[in-house]
Coordinates of C-alpha atoms in Angstrom, one line a residue:
Chain L
M681 CA -9.7 21.8 -7.8
A682 CA -10.1 20.5 -4.3
D683 CA -10.4 17.0 -5.7
F684 CA -7.2 17.3 -7.5
E685 CA -5.5 18.6 -4.4
C686 CA -7.0 15.9 -2.2
E687 CA -5.7 13.2 -4.6
Q688 CA -2.2 14.5 -4.2
Y689 CA -2.6 14.4 -0.4
Q690 CA -4.0 10.9 -0.6
I691 CA -0.8 9.7 -2.2
L692 CA 1.1 11.5 0.6
I693 CA -1.0 9.6 3.1
S694 CA 0.0 6.3 1.5
R695 CA 3.6 7.3 1.5
R696 CA 3.5 8.5 5.1
L697 CA 2.3 5.1 6.2
D698 CA 5.4 3.7 4.5
G699 CA 7.8 6.2 6.1
E700 CA 8.5 7.7 2.7
L701 CA 7.8 11.4 3.3
T702 CA 10.2 14.2 3.6
A703 CA 9.8 16.5 6.7
D704 CA 8.2 19.2 4.5
E705 CA 5.7 16.8 2.9
R706 CA 4.9 15.5 6.3
E707 CA 4.2 18.9 7.6
A708 CA 2.1 19.9 4.6
L709 CA 0.1 16.7 5.0
Q710 CA -0.5 17.3 8.7
A711 CA -1.9 20.7 7.9
H712 CA -4.2 19.4 5.2
L713 CA -5.5 16.6 7.4
A714 CA -6.4 19.1 10.1
S715 CA -8.6 21.0 7.7
C716 CA -10.0 18.2 5.4
P717 CA -12.3 15.6 7.1
D718 CA -12.4 13.5 4.0
C719 CA -8.7 13.0 3.8
A720 CA -8.5 12.5 7.6
R721 CA -11.0 9.7 7.2
L722 CA -9.0 8.2 4.4
Y723 CA -5.9 8.4 6.5
A724 CA -7.8 6.5 9.3
A725 CA -8.9 3.8 6.8
F726 CA -5.5 3.4 5.2
S727 CA -3.8 3.1 8.5
A728 CA -6.4 0.7 9.9
V729 CA -5.9 -1.6 6.8
S730 CA -2.2 -1.2 7.1
D731 CA -2.1 -2.1 10.8
T732 CA -4.3 -5.1 10.2
L733 CA -2.1 -6.4 7.4
R734 CA 1.1 -5.9 9.4
S735 CA -0.2 -7.6 12.4
D736 CA -1.8 -10.5 10.6
L737 CA 1.2 -12.9 10.6
E738 CA 0.9 -16.6 11.2
E739 CA 3.5 -19.0 12.3
P740 CA 4.7 -21.2 9.5
P741 CA 4.1 -24.9 10.0
S742 CA 7.1 -26.8 11.2
A743 CA 6.9 -28.9 8.0
L744 CA 8.2 -25.9 6.0
R745 CA 11.7 -25.9 7.6
E746 CA 11.8 -29.7 7.9
N747 CA 10.9 -30.3 4.3
V748 CA 13.3 -27.7 3.0
M749 CA 16.2 -28.8 5.0
G750 CA 15.4 -32.4 4.4
A751 CA 15.5 -31.9 0.7
V752 CA 18.6 -29.7 0.9
R753 CA 20.6 -32.2 3.1
A754 CA 19.6 -35.2 1.0
K755 CA 20.9 -33.7 -2.2
K756 CA 24.0 -31.9 -1.1
G757 CA 25.6 -30.2 -4.0
D758 CA 23.0 -31.3 -6.6
I759 CA 20.1 -29.4 -7.8
V760 CA 17.5 -30.0 -5.2
R761 CA 14.1 -31.2 -6.2
L762 CA 11.2 -31.1 -3.8
R763 CA 8.8 -33.9 -3.9
R764 CA 5.5 -32.1 -4.0
R765 CA 3.0 -32.8 -1.3
R766 CA 0.1 -32.8 -3.7
V767 CA 1.6 -35.5 -5.8
R768 CA 1.1 -37.9 -2.9
L769 CA -2.2 -36.6 -1.9
T770 CA -3.8 -36.8 -5.3
A771 CA -1.9 -39.8 -6.6
L772 CA -5.2 -41.5 -7.3
A773 CA -6.5 -38.6 -9.2
A774 CA -3.2 -38.4 -11.1
C775 CA -3.5 -42.0 -12.1
L776 CA -7.0 -41.5 -13.4
A777 CA -6.0 -38.4 -15.3
L778 CA -3.0 -40.1 -16.8
L779 CA -5.2 -43.1 -17.7
V780 CA -7.6 -40.9 -19.6
L781 CA -5.0 -38.7 -21.1
G782 CA -2.7 -41.5 -21.9
S783 CA -5.3 -43.5 -23.7
A784 CA -6.3 -40.5 -25.7
G785 CA -2.7 -40.1 -26.8
L786 CA -2.1 -43.7 -27.5
G787 CA -5.3 -43.9 -29.4
L788 CA -4.0 -41.4 -31.8
F789 CA -0.7 -43.2 -31.9
S790 CA -2.3 -46.4 -33.0
R791 CA -4.2 -44.7 -35.7
S792 CA -1.6 -42.5 -37.3
G793 CA 1.6 -44.3 -36.5
G794 CA 4.0 -41.4 -37.0
M795 CA 2.2 -38.8 -35.2
T796 CA 3.9 -35.5 -34.5
A797 CA 4.5 -34.1 -31.0
A798 CA 2.2 -31.3 -31.8
S799 CA -0.7 -33.7 -32.1
T800 CA 0.5 -35.5 -29.0
S801 CA 0.2 -32.4 -26.9
A802 CA -3.1 -31.6 -28.5
A803 CA -4.3 -35.1 -27.5
Y804 CA -3.3 -34.4 -23.9
G805 CA -5.7 -31.5 -23.9
K806 CA -8.7 -33.7 -24.8
S807 CA -9.8 -36.2 -22.3
T808 CA -12.8 -37.0 -24.4
S809 CA -11.1 -38.1 -27.6
G810 CA -12.0 -41.8 -27.9
G811 CA -9.1 -44.2 -27.8
D812 CA -9.9 -47.8 -28.4
T813 CA -10.1 -50.0 -25.4
E814 CA -7.1 -52.1 -26.0
T815 CA -4.6 -49.3 -26.1
A816 CA -6.4 -47.6 -23.2
A817 CA -5.8 -50.7 -21.1
D818 CA -2.2 -50.7 -22.1
A819 CA -1.8 -47.1 -21.3
A820 CA -3.4 -47.6 -17.9
G821 CA -0.9 -50.3 -17.1
N822 CA 2.1 -48.2 -18.1
N823 CA 1.0 -45.1 -16.4
L824 CA 0.1 -46.7 -13.1
M825 CA 3.5 -48.3 -13.0
T826 CA 5.4 -45.2 -13.7
T827 CA 3.3 -43.1 -11.4
G828 CA 3.8 -45.5 -8.6
G829 CA 7.5 -45.6 -9.0
A830 CA 7.9 -41.9 -9.8
E831 CA 10.8 -41.5 -7.3
S832 CA 13.2 -43.8 -9.1
A833 CA 11.7 -43.7 -12.5
N834 CA 13.3 -42.7 -15.6
G835 CA 10.3 -44.4 -17.0
P836 CA 9.6 -43.2 -20.5
E837 CA 5.9 -43.1 -20.1
F838 CA 5.6 -40.0 -22.2
T839 CA 8.5 -40.4 -24.5
A840 CA 7.2 -40.2 -28.0
K841 CA 7.8 -43.5 -29.6
S842 CA 6.8 -42.6 -33.0
G843 CA 8.7 -43.4 -36.1
P844 CA 12.4 -42.7 -36.6
D845 CA 11.8 -39.5 -38.4
T846 CA 9.8 -37.4 -36.1
A847 CA 11.1 -34.0 -37.1
A848 CA 8.0 -32.2 -36.0
P849 CA 6.7 -28.7 -36.2
A850 CA 7.6 -26.6 -33.2
V851 CA 5.1 -26.8 -30.4
T852 CA 4.4 -23.2 -29.7
S853 CA 0.7 -23.3 -29.6
G854 CA 0.4 -21.8 -26.1
P855 CA -0.8 -22.6 -22.7
D856 CA -3.9 -24.5 -23.6
T857 CA -2.0 -27.4 -25.2
A858 CA 0.8 -27.1 -22.7
A859 CA -1.2 -27.4 -19.6
P860 CA -4.4 -29.3 -20.4
A861 CA -7.2 -28.0 -18.2
V862 CA -8.3 -31.5 -17.4
V863 CA -5.2 -32.1 -15.2
S864 CA -6.0 -30.0 -12.2
G865 CA -4.1 -32.2 -9.8
P866 CA -0.3 -32.7 -9.6
D867 CA 1.9 -30.4 -11.6
T868 CA 4.3 -33.2 -12.4
A869 CA 1.7 -35.4 -14.1
T870 CA 1.8 -33.6 -17.4
P871 CA 5.0 -33.9 -19.5
A872 CA 7.1 -31.1 -20.7
V873 CA 7.4 -30.7 -24.4
I874 CA 10.6 -29.3 -25.8
S875 CA 11.0 -28.2 -29.4
G876 CA 14.4 -27.3 -30.6
P877 CA 15.7 -24.7 -33.0
D878 CA 16.3 -27.4 -35.5
G879 CA 12.7 -28.4 -35.5
S880 CA 13.3 -31.4 -33.3
C881 CA 10.7 -32.2 -30.7
R882 CA 11.0 -34.1 -27.5
T883 CA 8.5 -35.1 -24.8
A884 CA 9.9 -35.4 -21.3
D885 CA 8.9 -38.1 -18.8
A886 CA 7.7 -37.0 -15.3
D887 CA 11.1 -37.1 -13.8
T888 CA 12.7 -35.1 -16.6
T889 CA 9.9 -32.7 -16.5
A890 CA 10.5 -32.0 -12.8
R891 CA 14.3 -31.6 -13.5
L892 CA 13.5 -29.3 -16.4
D893 CA 11.3 -27.2 -14.1
D894 CA 14.3 -26.8 -11.7
L895 CA 16.7 -26.2 -14.4
L896 CA 14.6 -23.3 -15.8
A897 CA 13.9 -21.9 -12.3
Y898 CA 14.3 -18.2 -12.0
A899 CA 17.8 -17.2 -10.9
G900 CA 18.0 -13.5 -11.6
D901 CA 17.1 -10.9 -14.2
A902 CA 18.6 -10.9 -17.7
A903 CA 18.5 -8.6 -20.7
A904 CA 16.8 -9.9 -23.8
P905 CA 19.1 -12.0 -25.9
S906 CA 20.4 -10.3 -29.1
D907 CA 19.8 -13.5 -31.1
T908 CA 17.0 -15.9 -30.6
A909 CA 17.8 -18.2 -33.5
G910 CA 18.9 -21.0 -31.2
A911 CA 15.7 -20.8 -29.1
Y912 CA 14.0 -23.8 -27.6
T913 CA 10.4 -23.7 -26.8
V914 CA 9.6 -25.5 -23.7
S915 CA 6.0 -26.2 -22.5
L916 CA 6.0 -26.8 -18.8
P917 CA 2.8 -28.0 -17.2
D918 CA 3.1 -25.6 -14.2
R919 CA 4.4 -22.6 -16.0
G920 CA 3.1 -22.3 -19.5
T921 CA 5.3 -21.9 -22.5
L922 CA 8.9 -20.7 -22.1
T923 CA 11.3 -19.5 -24.7
V924 CA 14.7 -20.7 -23.8
V925 CA 17.8 -19.3 -25.4
P926 CA 21.3 -20.6 -24.7
D927 CA 23.7 -17.7 -24.4
G928 CA 27.2 -19.0 -23.9
D929 CA 27.0 -21.2 -20.8
K930 CA 23.9 -19.4 -19.6
L931 CA 20.2 -20.0 -20.3
L932 CA 18.0 -17.0 -20.9
C933 CA 14.2 -17.6 -20.5
Q934 CA 11.1 -15.7 -21.2
S935 CA 7.7 -16.8 -20.1
D936 CA 4.7 -16.4 -22.4
S937 CA 3.0 -14.5 -19.7
A938 CA 5.8 -11.9 -19.2
D939 CA 7.8 -9.5 -21.3
S940 CA 11.0 -9.7 -19.3
W941 CA 13.8 -12.2 -19.6
Y942 CA 15.4 -14.0 -16.7
L943 CA 18.4 -16.1 -16.1
A944 CA 17.7 -19.8 -15.5
A945 CA 19.2 -21.7 -12.6
G946 CA 20.7 -24.3 -14.8
S947 CA 23.3 -23.8 -17.5
A948 CA 23.2 -24.4 -21.2
A949 CA 25.3 -27.6 -20.6
D950 CA 22.7 -28.8 -18.2
L951 CA 20.0 -28.4 -20.8
Q952 CA 22.1 -30.2 -23.4
S953 CA 22.8 -33.2 -21.2
L954 CA 19.1 -33.4 -20.3
L955 CA 18.2 -33.4 -23.9
Q956 CA 20.8 -36.1 -24.7
E957 CA 19.4 -38.2 -21.9
L958 CA 16.0 -37.9 -23.4
D959 CA 17.4 -38.9 -26.8
S960 CA 19.1 -41.9 -25.5
V961 CA 15.9 -43.1 -23.8
N962 CA 14.2 -42.9 -27.1
Chain O
M1005 CA 20.8 -12.2 11.2
T1006 CA 23.2 -9.4 10.3
I1007 CA 24.2 -8.9 6.7
E1008 CA 27.6 -10.3 7.5
E1009 CA 26.0 -13.5 9.0
E1010 CA 23.8 -13.8 6.0
N1011 CA 26.6 -13.5 3.5
D1012 CA 28.7 -15.9 5.6
A1013 CA 25.9 -18.5 5.5
V1014 CA 25.5 -18.0 1.8
R1015 CA 29.2 -18.5 1.3
R1016 CA 29.3 -21.7 3.4
V1017 CA 26.3 -23.2 1.5
L1018 CA 28.1 -22.5 -1.8
D1019 CA 31.2 -24.2 -0.3
G1020 CA 29.1 -27.3 0.1
D1021 CA 27.8 -27.0 3.7
A1022 CA 24.1 -27.6 3.2
D1023 CA 23.4 -27.2 6.9
A1024 CA 24.4 -23.5 6.7
F1025 CA 21.2 -22.9 4.8
S1026 CA 19.2 -23.7 8.0
P1027 CA 19.7 -20.3 9.7
L1028 CA 18.6 -18.5 6.6
V1029 CA 15.4 -20.6 6.4
E1030 CA 14.9 -20.0 10.1
A1031 CA 15.3 -16.3 9.8
Y1032 CA 13.0 -15.8 6.8
Q1033 CA 10.5 -18.6 7.0
K1034 CA 7.8 -16.5 8.8
N1035 CA 7.9 -13.7 6.3
V1036 CA 8.2 -16.0 3.3
Y1037 CA 5.3 -18.2 4.5
N1038 CA 3.1 -15.2 5.2
L1039 CA 3.8 -13.6 1.9
A1040 CA 2.9 -16.9 0.2
L1041 CA -0.2 -17.2 2.4
R1042 CA -1.5 -13.8 1.4
M1043 CA -0.6 -14.3 -2.2
T1044 CA -2.3 -17.7 -2.6
G1045 CA -5.0 -17.3 0.0
N1046 CA -4.8 -20.7 1.6
P1047 CA -2.3 -22.5 3.9
E1048 CA -1.8 -25.6 1.8
D1049 CA -0.7 -23.7 -1.3
A1050 CA 1.3 -21.3 0.9
L1051 CA 3.3 -24.2 2.3
D1052 CA 4.0 -25.5 -1.1
M1053 CA 5.0 -22.2 -2.5
A1054 CA 7.2 -21.3 0.5
Q1055 CA 9.0 -24.6 0.2
E1056 CA 9.4 -24.2 -3.5
A1057 CA 10.8 -20.7 -3.0
F1058 CA 13.4 -21.8 -0.5
I1059 CA 14.4 -24.7 -2.7
R1060 CA 14.7 -22.4 -5.7
A1061 CA 16.7 -20.0 -3.6
Y1062 CA 19.0 -22.8 -2.6
N1063 CA 19.4 -24.0 -6.1
S1064 CA 20.2 -20.6 -7.5
L1065 CA 22.2 -19.3 -4.5
S1066 CA 25.2 -18.8 -6.7
S1067 CA 23.4 -16.1 -8.5
F1068 CA 23.0 -14.1 -5.3
R1069 CA 25.8 -11.5 -5.5
G1070 CA 25.2 -9.6 -2.3
D1071 CA 24.6 -6.3 -4.0
S1072 CA 21.1 -6.4 -2.6
K1073 CA 19.9 -7.6 0.7
F1074 CA 19.4 -11.4 0.9
S1075 CA 15.8 -10.7 2.0
V1076 CA 15.0 -8.6 -1.1
W1077 CA 16.5 -11.3 -3.3
L1078 CA 14.6 -14.0 -1.6
Y1079 CA 11.2 -12.2 -1.6
R1080 CA 11.6 -11.7 -5.3
I1081 CA 11.8 -15.4 -5.7
V1082 CA 8.8 -15.9 -3.5
S1083 CA 6.9 -13.4 -5.6
N1084 CA 7.8 -15.1 -8.8
V1085 CA 6.9 -18.6 -7.5
C1086 CA 3.6 -17.3 -6.3
L1087 CA 2.8 -15.4 -9.5
D1088 CA 3.7 -18.4 -11.6
F1089 CA 1.4 -20.5 -9.4
L1090 CA -1.5 -18.0 -9.6
R1091 CA -1.2 -17.8 -13.4
A1092 CA -1.3 -21.6 -13.6
R1093 CA -4.2 -21.7 -11.2
K1094 CA -6.1 -19.2 -13.2
G1095 CA -5.3 -21.2 -16.3
R1096 CA -6.8 -24.2 -14.8
A1097 CA -9.7 -22.2 -13.5
A1098 CA -10.2 -24.9 -10.8
V1099 CA -10.0 -22.7 -7.8
S1100 CA -12.1 -19.7 -6.9
L1101 CA -10.0 -16.7 -6.0
S1102 CA -12.7 -15.4 -3.7
Q1103 CA -12.1 -18.1 -1.2
T1104 CA -10.5 -17.3 2.1
G1105 CA -9.1 -19.3 4.9
P1106 CA -11.0 -22.2 6.4
D1107 CA -11.9 -20.3 9.6
G1108 CA -15.0 -18.6 8.0
E1109 CA -15.1 -15.9 10.6
D1110 CA -16.6 -13.3 8.4
T1111 CA -19.7 -12.9 10.4
A1112 CA -18.3 -11.3 13.6
L1113 CA -17.9 -7.7 13.0
E1114 CA -18.8 -6.6 16.5
I1115 CA -19.6 -3.1 15.6
P1116 CA -23.0 -2.1 17.0
D1117 CA -22.9 1.4 15.4
E1118 CA -20.3 2.2 12.9
R1119 CA -21.2 5.9 12.9
A1120 CA -20.3 6.1 16.5
L1121 CA -17.0 4.5 16.0
P1122 CA -14.0 6.6 16.9
E1123 CA -11.4 6.5 14.2
A1124 CA -8.8 5.1 16.6
E1125 CA -10.9 2.0 16.9
L1126 CA -11.4 1.4 13.3
E1127 CA -8.7 -1.2 13.2
R1128 CA -10.7 -3.5 15.4
A1129 CA -13.7 -3.1 13.2
L1130 CA -11.7 -4.4 10.3
T1131 CA -11.7 -8.1 10.7
R1132 CA -8.6 -9.8 9.5
D1133 CA -10.8 -12.0 7.5
A1134 CA -12.3 -9.2 5.6
V1135 CA -8.9 -7.7 4.8
R1136 CA -7.7 -11.1 3.7
R1137 CA -10.7 -11.4 1.4
G1138 CA -10.0 -7.9 0.1
L1139 CA -6.4 -8.9 -0.6
Q1140 CA -7.5 -11.8 -2.7
A1141 CA -9.8 -9.5 -4.7
L1142 CA -6.8 -7.3 -5.7
P1143 CA -5.1 -7.8 -9.0
D1144 CA -2.0 -9.9 -8.5
D1145 CA 0.5 -7.1 -9.1
Q1146 CA -1.2 -4.8 -6.6
R1147 CA -1.4 -7.6 -4.0
E1148 CA 2.2 -8.5 -4.5
I1149 CA 3.5 -4.9 -4.0
L1150 CA 1.3 -4.2 -1.0
L1151 CA 2.5 -7.3 0.7
L1152 CA 6.1 -6.6 0.0
R1153 CA 5.6 -3.3 1.7
E1154 CA 3.3 -4.4 4.6
I1155 CA 4.4 -7.8 5.4
Q1156 CA 8.0 -7.8 4.3
G1157 CA 8.6 -4.1 5.3
L1158 CA 10.6 -3.4 2.2
S1159 CA 11.3 0.2 1.4
Y1160 CA 10.1 1.8 -1.9
E1161 CA 13.7 1.6 -3.1
E1162 CA 14.0 -2.1 -2.2
I1163 CA 10.6 -2.9 -3.8
A1164 CA 11.7 -1.0 -7.0
A1165 CA 14.8 -3.2 -7.1
A1166 CA 13.0 -6.4 -6.3
L1167 CA 10.3 -5.9 -9.0
S1168 CA 12.4 -3.9 -11.5
L1169 CA 10.0 -1.0 -11.3
E1170 CA 10.5 2.8 -11.3
G1171 CA 10.2 4.5 -8.0
G1172 CA 7.2 6.4 -9.2
T1173 CA 5.4 3.2 -10.2
V1174 CA 6.0 1.7 -6.8
K1175 CA 4.5 4.7 -5.1
S1176 CA 1.4 4.9 -7.3
R1177 CA 0.8 1.1 -7.4
I1178 CA 0.9 0.9 -3.6
F1179 CA -1.5 3.8 -3.4
R1180 CA -3.9 2.2 -5.9
A1181 CA -3.7 -1.1 -4.0
R1182 CA -4.6 0.6 -0.8
K1183 CA -7.4 2.5 -2.4
K1184 CA -8.8 -0.5 -4.1
L1185 CA -8.6 -2.6 -0.9
C1186 CA -10.5 0.1 1.0
A1187 CA -13.0 0.3 -1.7
Y1188 CA -13.5 -3.4 -1.4
L1189 CA -14.0 -3.2 2.3
L1190 CA -16.4 -0.4 1.8
A1191 CA -18.5 -2.3 -0.6
D1192 CA -18.2 -5.3 1.7
G1193 CA -19.7 -3.3 4.5
N1194 CA -16.6 -3.3 6.6
I1195 CA -15.9 0.3 6.5
S1196 CA -18.6 2.8 6.0
E1197 CA -18.7 6.5 6.6
V1198 CA -15.0 6.3 6.1
F1199 CA -15.0 7.4 2.5
S1200 CA -16.6 10.5 1.4
S1201 CA -18.0 10.7 -2.1
T1202 CA -14.7 11.8 -3.4
Q1203 CA -13.2 8.4 -2.6
T1204 CA -15.6 6.4 -4.7
K1205 CA -14.0 7.5 -7.9
E1206 CA -12.3 4.9 -10.0
V1207 CA -8.8 4.3 -8.8

């Protein structure tokens, strides 16, 4: 009995530290603490931890404000994209990863000609699959180029250049194919894969992947869509697999790691024009 | 910033004045950075996530409708950015979550005899480093909610709004987070004699 009672008072202790008690509760707690050494000790421990947390604040580096305002001012009115620090720092690692991944992917290309995007993304997950040396060298050249010029690039380094008829099965196979474990460096190095409601499948280049990431950024909560027939499945390297449903001009998204739906920052029209751009590159 | 000033800044940004975003960054960068710092556990990722959160806030500013405080809306974005990042990090399994900051101060406890320690001085006995480690050991949702309360100073009602939770869930999750954090510190040797046997039950 006493245990049960103490448990109730312990919740009051927590609420008291948060200023969430009524006057009556406060009084009752006070009386209990005076007579229960266990709860009094817990109160001391909770408030010590709380004080430590509240006082443990660090000054943000000046780069934070500078980078944010720099990015915002440079792209007035447009969707702002932040160039990620780690992309620069690990550019070399990125090149290496791309080289390995790219060669694996192209190795499959050369063997099967009209490969599907599903097998493309599977190939990205395997750094060990053997591509032949010729295509590996090719891939290295391409990828080094596009990585170096990532700022200006609309470089189609990841655009699937398979046959004219690449109606492919939807890529819904989950995070392991979407974000290959081998790429632990920059988030923008892996391409996004977008499968449409009509069975179409597109692979984005690095630039488009970053834009897609912004477009599908969280911008508020949303109720689940009533109809998901027009759903796109988007595999983003940084965020796993998203289900994206156009709803009027809005885009509703659901992450594979969450039940709830949210409203994307970009509009349905934004997504359409991005997909058209991808198609025109192909 | 007052609420009026915030809303005014938001309106000016939406009218195309990018510079008007600056006072908002100025006002919230410390809280945003510290939230990201305690969520990710290291300064490099914290800077990335804080930047990302501000940029996302800027990009989606038109969805801020002023029916909650700007801070609550912003912290929600920070939380989401950090949780996305943590999920991806776990997926990559490249980073140990038990790591703390680079200072490595976890040796200096400076308590000769914990039994003799007056309760009022307990705070000093808890090194920041130990508490940071304990935070990293919490499940993401418990760490998130505790930080929204302790660092951002959000009320239960604001937390419930920010995380789409029931008030009762907020109350109990914060309590569980505190209890788990204390249990960690106890196991870690940072608090002893603080918990009686009744506190060692599963939380």
